[in-house]
Coordinates of C-alpha atoms in Angstrom, one line a residue:
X227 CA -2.5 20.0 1.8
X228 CA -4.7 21.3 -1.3
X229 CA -3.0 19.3 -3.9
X230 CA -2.6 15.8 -2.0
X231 CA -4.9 12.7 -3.0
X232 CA -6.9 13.0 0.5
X233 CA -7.8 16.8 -0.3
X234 CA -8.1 16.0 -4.0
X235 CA -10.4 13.0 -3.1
X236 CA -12.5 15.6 -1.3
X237 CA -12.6 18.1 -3.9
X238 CA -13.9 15.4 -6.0
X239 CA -17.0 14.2 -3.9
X240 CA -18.0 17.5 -2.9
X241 CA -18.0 19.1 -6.4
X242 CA -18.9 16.0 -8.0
X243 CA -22.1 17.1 -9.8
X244 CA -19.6 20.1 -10.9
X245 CA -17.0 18.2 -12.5
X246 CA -19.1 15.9 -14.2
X247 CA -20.8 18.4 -16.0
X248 CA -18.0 19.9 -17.2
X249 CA -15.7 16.6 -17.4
X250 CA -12.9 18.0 -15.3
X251 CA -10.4 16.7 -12.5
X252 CA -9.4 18.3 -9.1
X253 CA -5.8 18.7 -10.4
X254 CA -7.4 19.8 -13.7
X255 CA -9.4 22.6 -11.7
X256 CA -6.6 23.5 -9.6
X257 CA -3.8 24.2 -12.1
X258 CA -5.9 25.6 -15.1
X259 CA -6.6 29.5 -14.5
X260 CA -9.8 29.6 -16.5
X261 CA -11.0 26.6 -14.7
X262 CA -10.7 28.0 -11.3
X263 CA -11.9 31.2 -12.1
X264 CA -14.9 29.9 -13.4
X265 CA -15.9 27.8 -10.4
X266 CA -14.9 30.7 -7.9
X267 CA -17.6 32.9 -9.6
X268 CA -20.4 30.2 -8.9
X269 CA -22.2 29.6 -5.5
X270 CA -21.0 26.3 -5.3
X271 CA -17.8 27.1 -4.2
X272 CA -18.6 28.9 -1.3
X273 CA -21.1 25.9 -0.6
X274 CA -18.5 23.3 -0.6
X275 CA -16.2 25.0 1.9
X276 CA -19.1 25.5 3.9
X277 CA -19.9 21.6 4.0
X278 CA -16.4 20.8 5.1
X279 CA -15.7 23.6 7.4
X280 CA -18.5 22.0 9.3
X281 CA -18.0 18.7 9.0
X282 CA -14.4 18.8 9.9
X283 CA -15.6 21.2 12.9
X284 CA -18.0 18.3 14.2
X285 CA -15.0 15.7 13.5
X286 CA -12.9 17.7 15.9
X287 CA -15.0 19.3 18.0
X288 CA -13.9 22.9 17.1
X289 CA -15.3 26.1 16.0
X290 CA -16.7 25.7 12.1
X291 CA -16.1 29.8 11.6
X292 CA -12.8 29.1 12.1
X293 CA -12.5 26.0 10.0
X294 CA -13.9 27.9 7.1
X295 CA -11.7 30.5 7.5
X296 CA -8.7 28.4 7.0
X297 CA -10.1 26.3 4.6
X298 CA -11.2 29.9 2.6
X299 CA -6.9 30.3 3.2
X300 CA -6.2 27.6 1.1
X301 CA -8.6 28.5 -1.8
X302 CA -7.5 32.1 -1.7
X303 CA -3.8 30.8 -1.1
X304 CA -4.1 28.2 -4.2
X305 CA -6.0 31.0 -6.3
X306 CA -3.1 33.3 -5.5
X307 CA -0.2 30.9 -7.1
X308 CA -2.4 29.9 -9.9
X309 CA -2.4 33.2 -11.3
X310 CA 1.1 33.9 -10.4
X311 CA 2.0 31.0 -12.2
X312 CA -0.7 29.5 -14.4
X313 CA -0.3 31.9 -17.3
X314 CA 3.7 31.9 -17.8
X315 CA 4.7 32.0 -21.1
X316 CA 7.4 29.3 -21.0
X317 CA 5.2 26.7 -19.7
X318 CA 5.9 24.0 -22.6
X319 CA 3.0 22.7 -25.0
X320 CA 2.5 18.9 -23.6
X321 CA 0.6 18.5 -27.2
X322 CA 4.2 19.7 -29.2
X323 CA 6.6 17.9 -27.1
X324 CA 5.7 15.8 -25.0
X325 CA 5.3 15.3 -20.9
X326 CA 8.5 14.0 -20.4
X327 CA 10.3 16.2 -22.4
X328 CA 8.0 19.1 -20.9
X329 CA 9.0 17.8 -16.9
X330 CA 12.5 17.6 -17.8
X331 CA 12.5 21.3 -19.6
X332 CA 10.5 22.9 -16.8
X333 CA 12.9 21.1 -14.3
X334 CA 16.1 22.8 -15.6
X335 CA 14.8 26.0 -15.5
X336 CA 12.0 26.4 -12.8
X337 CA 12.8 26.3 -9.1
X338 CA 12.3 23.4 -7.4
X339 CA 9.4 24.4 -5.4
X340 CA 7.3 25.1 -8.4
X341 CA 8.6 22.6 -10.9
X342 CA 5.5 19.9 -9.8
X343 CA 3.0 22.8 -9.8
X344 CA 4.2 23.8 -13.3
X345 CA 4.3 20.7 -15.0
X346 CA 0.7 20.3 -13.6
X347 CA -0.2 23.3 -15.3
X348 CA 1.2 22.3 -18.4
X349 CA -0.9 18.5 -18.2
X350 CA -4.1 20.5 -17.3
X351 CA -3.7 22.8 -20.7
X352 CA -3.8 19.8 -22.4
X353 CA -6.4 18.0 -20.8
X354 CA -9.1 20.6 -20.5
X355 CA -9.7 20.6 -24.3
X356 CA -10.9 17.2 -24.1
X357 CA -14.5 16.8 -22.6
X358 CA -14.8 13.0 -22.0
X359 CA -13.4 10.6 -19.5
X360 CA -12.1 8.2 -22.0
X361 CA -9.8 10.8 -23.7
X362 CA -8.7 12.0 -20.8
X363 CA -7.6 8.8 -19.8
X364 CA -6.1 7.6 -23.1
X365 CA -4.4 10.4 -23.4
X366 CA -2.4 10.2 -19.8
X367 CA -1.8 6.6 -20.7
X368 CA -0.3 7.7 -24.3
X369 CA 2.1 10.0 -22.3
X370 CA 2.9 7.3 -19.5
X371 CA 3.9 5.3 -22.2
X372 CA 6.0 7.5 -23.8
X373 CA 7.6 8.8 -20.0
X374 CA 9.1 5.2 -19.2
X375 CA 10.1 5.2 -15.4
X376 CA 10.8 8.6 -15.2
X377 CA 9.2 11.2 -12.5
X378 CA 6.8 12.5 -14.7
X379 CA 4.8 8.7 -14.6
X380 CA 4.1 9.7 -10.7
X381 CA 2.8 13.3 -11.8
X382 CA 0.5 11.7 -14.2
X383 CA -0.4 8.8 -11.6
X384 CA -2.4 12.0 -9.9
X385 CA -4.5 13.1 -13.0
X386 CA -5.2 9.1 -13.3
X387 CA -6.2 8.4 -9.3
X388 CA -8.7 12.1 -9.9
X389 CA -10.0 9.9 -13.0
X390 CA -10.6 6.5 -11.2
X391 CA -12.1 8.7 -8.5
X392 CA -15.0 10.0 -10.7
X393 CA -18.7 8.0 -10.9
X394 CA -18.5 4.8 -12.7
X395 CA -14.8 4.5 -14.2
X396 CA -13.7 2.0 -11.0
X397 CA -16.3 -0.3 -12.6
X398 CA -15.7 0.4 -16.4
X399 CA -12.3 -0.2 -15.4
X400 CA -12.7 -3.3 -14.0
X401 CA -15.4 -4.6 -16.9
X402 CA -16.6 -7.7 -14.3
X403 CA -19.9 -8.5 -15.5
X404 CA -21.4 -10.0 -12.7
X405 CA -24.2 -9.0 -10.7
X406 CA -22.4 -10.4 -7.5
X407 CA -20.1 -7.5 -5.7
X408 CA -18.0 -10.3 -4.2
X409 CA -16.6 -11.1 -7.6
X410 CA -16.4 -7.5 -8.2
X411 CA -14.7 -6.2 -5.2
X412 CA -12.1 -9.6 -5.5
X413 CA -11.3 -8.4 -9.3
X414 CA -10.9 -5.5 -8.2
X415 CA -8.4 -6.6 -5.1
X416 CA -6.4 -8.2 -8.1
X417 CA -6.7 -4.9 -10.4
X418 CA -5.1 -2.9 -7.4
X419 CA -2.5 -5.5 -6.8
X420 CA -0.8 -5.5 -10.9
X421 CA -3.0 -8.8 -11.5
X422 CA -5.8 -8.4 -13.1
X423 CA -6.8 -11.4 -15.6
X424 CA -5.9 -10.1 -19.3
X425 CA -8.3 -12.6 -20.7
X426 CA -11.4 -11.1 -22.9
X427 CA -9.5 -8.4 -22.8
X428 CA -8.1 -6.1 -25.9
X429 CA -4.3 -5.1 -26.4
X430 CA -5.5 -1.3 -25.9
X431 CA -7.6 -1.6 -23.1
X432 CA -6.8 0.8 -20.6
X433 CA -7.1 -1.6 -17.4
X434 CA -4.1 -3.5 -19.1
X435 CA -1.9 -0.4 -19.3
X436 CA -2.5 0.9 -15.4
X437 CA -2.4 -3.0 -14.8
X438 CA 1.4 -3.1 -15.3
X439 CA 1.8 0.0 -13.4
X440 CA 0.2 -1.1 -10.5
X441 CA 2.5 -4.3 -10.7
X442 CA 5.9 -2.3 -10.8
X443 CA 4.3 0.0 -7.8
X444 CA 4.4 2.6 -10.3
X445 CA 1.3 4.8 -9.2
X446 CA 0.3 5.0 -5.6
X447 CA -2.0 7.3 -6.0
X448 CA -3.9 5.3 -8.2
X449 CA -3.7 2.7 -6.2
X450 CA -4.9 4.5 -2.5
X451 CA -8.4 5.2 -4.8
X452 CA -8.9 1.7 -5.9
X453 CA -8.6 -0.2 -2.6
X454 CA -10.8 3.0 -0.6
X455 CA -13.3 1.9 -3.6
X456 CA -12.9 -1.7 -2.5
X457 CA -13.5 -1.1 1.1
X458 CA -16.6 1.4 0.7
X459 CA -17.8 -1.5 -1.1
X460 CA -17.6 -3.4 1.6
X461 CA -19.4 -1.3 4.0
X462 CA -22.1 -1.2 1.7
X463 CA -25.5 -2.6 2.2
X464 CA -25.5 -5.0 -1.4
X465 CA -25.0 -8.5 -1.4
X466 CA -21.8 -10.2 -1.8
X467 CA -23.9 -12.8 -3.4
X468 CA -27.3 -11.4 -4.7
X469 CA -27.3 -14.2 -7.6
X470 CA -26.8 -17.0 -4.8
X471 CA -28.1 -16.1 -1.6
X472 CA -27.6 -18.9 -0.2
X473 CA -23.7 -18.6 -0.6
X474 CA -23.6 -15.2 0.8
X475 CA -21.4 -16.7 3.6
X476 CA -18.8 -18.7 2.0
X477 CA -18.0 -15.4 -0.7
X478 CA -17.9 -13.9 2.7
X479 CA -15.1 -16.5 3.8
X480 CA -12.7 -16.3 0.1
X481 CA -13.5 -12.5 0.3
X482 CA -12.2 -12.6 4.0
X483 CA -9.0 -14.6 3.2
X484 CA -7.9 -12.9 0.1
X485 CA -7.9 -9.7 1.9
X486 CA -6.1 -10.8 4.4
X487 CA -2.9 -12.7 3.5
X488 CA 0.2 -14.1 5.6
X489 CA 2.1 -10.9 3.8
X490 CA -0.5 -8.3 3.5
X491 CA -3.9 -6.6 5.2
X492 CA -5.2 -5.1 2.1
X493 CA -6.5 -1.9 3.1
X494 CA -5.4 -1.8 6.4
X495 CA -7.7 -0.8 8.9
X496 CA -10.4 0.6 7.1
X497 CA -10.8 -2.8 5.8
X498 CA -10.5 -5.2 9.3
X499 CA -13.5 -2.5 10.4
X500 CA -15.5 -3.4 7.1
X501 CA -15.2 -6.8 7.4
X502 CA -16.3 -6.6 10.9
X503 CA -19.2 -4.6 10.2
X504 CA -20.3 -7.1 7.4
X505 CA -19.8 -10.0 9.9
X506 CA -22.5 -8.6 12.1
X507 CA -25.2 -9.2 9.2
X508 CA -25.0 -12.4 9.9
X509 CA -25.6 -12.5 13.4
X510 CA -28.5 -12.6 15.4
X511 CA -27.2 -9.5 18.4
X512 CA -26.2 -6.4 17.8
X513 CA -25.1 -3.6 19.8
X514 CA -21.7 -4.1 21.6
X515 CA -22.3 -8.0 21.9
X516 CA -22.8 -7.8 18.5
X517 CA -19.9 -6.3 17.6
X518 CA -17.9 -8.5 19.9
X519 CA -19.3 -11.7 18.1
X520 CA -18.3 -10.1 14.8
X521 CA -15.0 -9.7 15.4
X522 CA -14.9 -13.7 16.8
X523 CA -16.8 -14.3 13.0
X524 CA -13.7 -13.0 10.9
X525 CA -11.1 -14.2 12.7
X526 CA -13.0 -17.6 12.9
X527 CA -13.0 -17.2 8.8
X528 CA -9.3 -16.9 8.6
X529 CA -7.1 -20.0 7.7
X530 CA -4.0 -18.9 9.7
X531 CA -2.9 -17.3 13.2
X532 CA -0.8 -15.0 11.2
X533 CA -3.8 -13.9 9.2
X534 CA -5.9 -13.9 12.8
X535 CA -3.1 -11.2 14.3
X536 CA -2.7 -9.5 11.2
X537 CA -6.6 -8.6 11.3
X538 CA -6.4 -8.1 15.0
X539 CA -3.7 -5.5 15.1
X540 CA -5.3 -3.5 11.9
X541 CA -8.7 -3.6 13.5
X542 CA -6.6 -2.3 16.8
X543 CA -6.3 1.3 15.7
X544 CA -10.5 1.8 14.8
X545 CA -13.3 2.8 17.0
X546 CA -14.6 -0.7 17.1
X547 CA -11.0 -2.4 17.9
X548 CA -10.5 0.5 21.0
X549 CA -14.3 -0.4 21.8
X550 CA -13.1 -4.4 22.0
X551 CA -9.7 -4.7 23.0
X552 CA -10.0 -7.3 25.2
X553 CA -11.0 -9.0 22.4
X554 CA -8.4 -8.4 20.7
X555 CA -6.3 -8.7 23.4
X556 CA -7.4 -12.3 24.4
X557 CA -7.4 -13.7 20.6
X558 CA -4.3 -13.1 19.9
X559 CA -2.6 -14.5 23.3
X560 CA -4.8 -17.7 22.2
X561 CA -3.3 -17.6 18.4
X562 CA 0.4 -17.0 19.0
X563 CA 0.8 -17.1 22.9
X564 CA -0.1 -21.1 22.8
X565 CA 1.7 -21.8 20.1
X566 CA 4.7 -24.7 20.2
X567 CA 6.1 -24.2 17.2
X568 CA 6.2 -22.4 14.1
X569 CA 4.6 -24.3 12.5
X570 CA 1.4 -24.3 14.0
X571 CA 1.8 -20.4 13.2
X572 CA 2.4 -20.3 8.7
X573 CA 0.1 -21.4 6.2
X574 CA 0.8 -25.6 5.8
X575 CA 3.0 -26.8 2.6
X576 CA 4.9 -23.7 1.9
X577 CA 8.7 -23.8 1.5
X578 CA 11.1 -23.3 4.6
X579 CA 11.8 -19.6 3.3
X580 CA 8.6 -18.6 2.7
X581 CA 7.1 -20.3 6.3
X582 CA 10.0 -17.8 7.5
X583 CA 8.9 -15.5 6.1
X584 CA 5.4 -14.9 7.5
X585 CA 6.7 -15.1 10.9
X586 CA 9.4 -12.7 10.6
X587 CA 6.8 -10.1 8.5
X588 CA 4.3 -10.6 11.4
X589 CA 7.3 -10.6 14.3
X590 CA 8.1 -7.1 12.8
X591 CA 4.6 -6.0 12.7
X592 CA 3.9 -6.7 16.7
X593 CA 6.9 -4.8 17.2
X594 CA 6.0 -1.3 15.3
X595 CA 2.2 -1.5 15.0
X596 CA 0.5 0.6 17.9
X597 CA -3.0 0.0 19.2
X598 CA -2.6 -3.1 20.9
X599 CA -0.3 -2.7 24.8
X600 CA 2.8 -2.6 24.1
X601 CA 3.5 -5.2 26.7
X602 CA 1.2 -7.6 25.2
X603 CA 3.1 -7.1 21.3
X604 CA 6.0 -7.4 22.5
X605 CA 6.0 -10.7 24.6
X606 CA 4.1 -12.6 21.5
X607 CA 6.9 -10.9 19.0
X608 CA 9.6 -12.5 21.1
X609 CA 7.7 -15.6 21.5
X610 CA 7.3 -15.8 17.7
X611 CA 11.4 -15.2 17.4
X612 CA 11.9 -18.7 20.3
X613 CA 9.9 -20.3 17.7
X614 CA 11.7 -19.4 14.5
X615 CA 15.2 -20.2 16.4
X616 CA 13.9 -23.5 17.7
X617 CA 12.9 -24.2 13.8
X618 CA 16.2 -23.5 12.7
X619 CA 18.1 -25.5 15.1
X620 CA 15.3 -28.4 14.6
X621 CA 15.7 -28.4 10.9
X622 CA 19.7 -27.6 11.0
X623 CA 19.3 -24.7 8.2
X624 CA 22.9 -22.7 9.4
X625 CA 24.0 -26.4 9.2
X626 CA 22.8 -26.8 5.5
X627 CA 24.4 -23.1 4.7
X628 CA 27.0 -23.5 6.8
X629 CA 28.3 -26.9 4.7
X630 CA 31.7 -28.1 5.7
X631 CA 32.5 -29.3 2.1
X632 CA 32.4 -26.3 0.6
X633 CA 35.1 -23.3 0.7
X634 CA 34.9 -20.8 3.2
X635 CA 34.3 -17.9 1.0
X636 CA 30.9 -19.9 -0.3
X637 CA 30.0 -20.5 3.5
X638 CA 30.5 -17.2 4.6
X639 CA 28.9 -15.2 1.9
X640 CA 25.7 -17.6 1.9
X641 CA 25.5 -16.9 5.3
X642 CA 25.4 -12.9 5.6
X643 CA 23.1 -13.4 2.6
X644 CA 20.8 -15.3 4.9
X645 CA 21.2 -12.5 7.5
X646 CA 20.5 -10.1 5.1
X647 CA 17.4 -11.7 3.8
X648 CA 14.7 -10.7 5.8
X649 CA 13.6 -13.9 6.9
X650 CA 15.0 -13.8 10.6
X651 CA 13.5 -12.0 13.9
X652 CA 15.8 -9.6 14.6
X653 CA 16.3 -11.6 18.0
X654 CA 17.7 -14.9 19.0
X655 CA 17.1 -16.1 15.4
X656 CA 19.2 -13.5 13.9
X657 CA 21.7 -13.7 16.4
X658 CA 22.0 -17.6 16.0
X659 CA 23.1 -17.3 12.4
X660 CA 24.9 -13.9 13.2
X661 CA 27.2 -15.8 15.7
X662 CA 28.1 -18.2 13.2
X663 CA 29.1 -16.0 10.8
X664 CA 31.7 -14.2 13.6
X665 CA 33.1 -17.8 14.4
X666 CA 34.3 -17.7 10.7
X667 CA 35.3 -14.0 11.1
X668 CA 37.5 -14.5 14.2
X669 CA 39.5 -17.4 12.7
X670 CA 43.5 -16.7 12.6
X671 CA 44.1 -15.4 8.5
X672 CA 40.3 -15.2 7.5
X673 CA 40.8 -13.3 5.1
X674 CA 43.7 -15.6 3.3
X675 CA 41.7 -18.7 3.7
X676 CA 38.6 -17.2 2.5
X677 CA 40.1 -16.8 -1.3
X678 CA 42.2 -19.9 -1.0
X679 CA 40.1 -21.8 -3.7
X680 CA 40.8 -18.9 -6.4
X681 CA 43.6 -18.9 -8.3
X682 CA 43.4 -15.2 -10.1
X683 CA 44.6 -12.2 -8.6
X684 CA 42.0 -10.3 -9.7
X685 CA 39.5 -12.3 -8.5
X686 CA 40.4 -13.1 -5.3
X687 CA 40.8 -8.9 -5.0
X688 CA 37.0 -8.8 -6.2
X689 CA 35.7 -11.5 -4.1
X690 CA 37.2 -9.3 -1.0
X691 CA 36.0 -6.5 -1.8
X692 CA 32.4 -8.0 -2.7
X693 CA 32.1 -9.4 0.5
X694 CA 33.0 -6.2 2.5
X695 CA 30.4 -4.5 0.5
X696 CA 27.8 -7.0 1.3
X697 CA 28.5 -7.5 5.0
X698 CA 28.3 -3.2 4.7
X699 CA 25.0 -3.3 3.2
X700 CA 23.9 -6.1 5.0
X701 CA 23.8 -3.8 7.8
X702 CA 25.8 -7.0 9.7
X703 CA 27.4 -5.0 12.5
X704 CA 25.1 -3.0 13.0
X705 CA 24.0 -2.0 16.9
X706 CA 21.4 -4.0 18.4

């Protein structure tokens, strides 16, 4: 609990005037012995625990002496292994070798439940000698570089996210320009999401570097601080538009519909409540009416009933959603509930696939996302599934995969494929293209007729076995 990014995160706004001064990170601080000894003889240590004893106390109604006395558990617990294992001899010299080379040495020898902790310790040794943000930085990039994909890139992800989580280095980061913080927080959308525009930019720049990170999904950590950066944003009190007042409500709009896509809520719920609570400064109530009119405001803003539900179910599992689920509630029975075909559902001019593809994402949602009754999820979910199988008979796509003139081993496979794909409900749709694979299966000599258009040995062998393998994977017969 000590060392994960929420506690970390914490660590970091508490003892923020702290660390600045002496240019350190939480996972710094907690895997350097001299570090931690040093704080622990100041005041400010017993202060911080204080401040969240009490505040998680009030957050769950218990007893703050006995908060603090857990929390004082942790520090004591984390002092405790720090010592036992911060000043080990064998911990390898990050500066000498490398931290790959260091993970992979401290992996064959240490046990597994202190190999993370140790390599930790032996990033911190390095990066305590260097008293500015920017070195730090360029230094955990340097080694990033030099790990490749290997485990040791997610260890360094956490020094990084610590980093991005101190005053300023978000912004730096991002190097917008602009006065406006609806450009901002939509770079910064982009920077969290692997595509940040590399123009102006130099080769080194370190933005570039955890840029192609965050586009292989490389450092979650990282990641989690930049979009809770873009949402606090949000809630803020500035301006999306101070240059341009007057276009404070369309930013509002692009802002709206870029964080909410067909495929993604950026931020989840955090983010459905900010927009919500932006969307009552334009309004003329407040109070619960307010709030009720604000939620109508964003979903008004949103180009699609799949973006509409999407916000709907995220804002489901806040304060203000539980305050207006009948809101909720009715919306999204007018959005998908009176819908007569998928098409009034996807975003207009997309390929088949991807118009699939929304609904099927969003089908899946209704079906695991709580909040909203259970009843009501899963009558629009199946709903949603009627309207993909009615598109797929309408527009014959089995037919078109299914073609007669081609061999049965290119029908079949193209159609487990298609089951596989992740474009079907798992309902009536997938069970309309799951039959017609099993009307193939059943035939008398399947198998024989299948490879009848090879001529090898060998390949008719492989092109069994493939198919096997992919029906396996496919997860084809699986129960339902």
């Amino acid at each position: 609990e000590l060392y994960g990014l929420e506690s970390r995160s914490t660590v970091n706004r508490l003892l923020r005037k702290y660390l600045e001064e002496v240019i350190l990170t939480p996972t710094e601080l907690l895997h350097n012995n001299r570090e931690l000894k040093r704080l622990l003889d100041l005041d400010i240590a017993q202060s911080a625990v204080d401040r969240v004893a009490t505040l998680q106390a009030k957050q769950n109604s218990s007893d703050s002496r006995e908060r603090r006395d857990v929390l004082y558990g942790f520090v004591e617990q984390a002092w405790l292994r720090l010592r036992q294992l911060g000043d080990r001899p064998d911990v390898p010299r990050v500066r000498e070798i490398g931290f790959a080379a260091a993970v992979e040495r401290i992996d064959a020898t240490a046990a597994p439940e202190e190999r993370d902790f140790l390599a930790l310790v032996a990033l911190s040794n390095e990066l305590v000698n260097l008293r500015n943000w920017s070195a730090k930085m360029q230094t955990l990039i340097d080694q990033m570089d030099k790990a490749g994909a290997s485990r040791a890139v997610g260890l360094i992800d956490r020094v990084i996210a610590d980093i991005c989580g101190a005053r300023g280095i978000i912004p730096e980061l991002v190097g917008t320009t602009t006065a406006n913080l609806g450009t901002f927080i939509l770079t910064l959308v982009d920077f969290s999401n692997g595509r940040l525009p590399g123009a102006g930019r130099m080769d080194d720049d370190p933005a570039l570097a955890l840029n192609r990170r965050l586009a292989a999904s490389q450092i979650a950590d990282t990641r989690s601080v930049l979009v809770d950066y873009a949402v606090r944003q949000m809630r803020s009190a500035q301006p999306l538009s101070r240059n341009e007042p007057g276009a404070e409500y369309d930013v509002f709009q692009r802002l709206a519909n870029r964080l909410i896509t067909p495929a993604e809520m950026f931020g989840g719920s955090a983010t459905a409540e900010a927009l919500s609570q932006r969307a009552l400064r334009f309004l003329p109530q407040g109070g619960a009416p307010g709030r009720r009119e604000a939620v109508r405001t964003v979903t008004g803003l949103l180009q699609t009933p799949i973006q509409k539900t999407r916000f709907l179910l995220a804002l489901a599992n806040t304060d203000l959603g539980r305050e207006q689920m009948d809101v909720i509630t009715t919306q999204m029975n007018d959005f998908l509930g009176r819908a007569n075909s998928m098409e009034d559902l996807v975003t207009p001019r997309t390929a088949p696939k991807a118009r699939m593809q929304e609904v099927t994402t969003l089908y899946t949602l209704l079906r695991q996302t709580e909040g909203v009754a259970e009843e009501t999820r899963f009558r629009l979910a199946d709903h949603m599934d009627g309207l993909l199988t009615q598109f797929l008979i309408d527009n014959q796509i089995i037919e078109k995969l299914d073609r007669t003139e081609d061999s049965l081993r290119l029908r079949a496979v193209r159609l487990v494929q298609f089951c596989a794909s992740g474009v079907l409900t798992d309902g009536q749709a997938f069970e309309l293209a799951r039959e017609r694979v099993l009307t193939h299966l059943r035939q008398p000599r399947f198998e024989e007729t299948f490879i009848a258009d090879l001529a090898d040995p060998a390949a008719k062998e492989k092109a069994l076995r493939d198919f096997h393998a992919l029906l396996k994977t496919s997860n084809f017969f699986r129960e339902r």
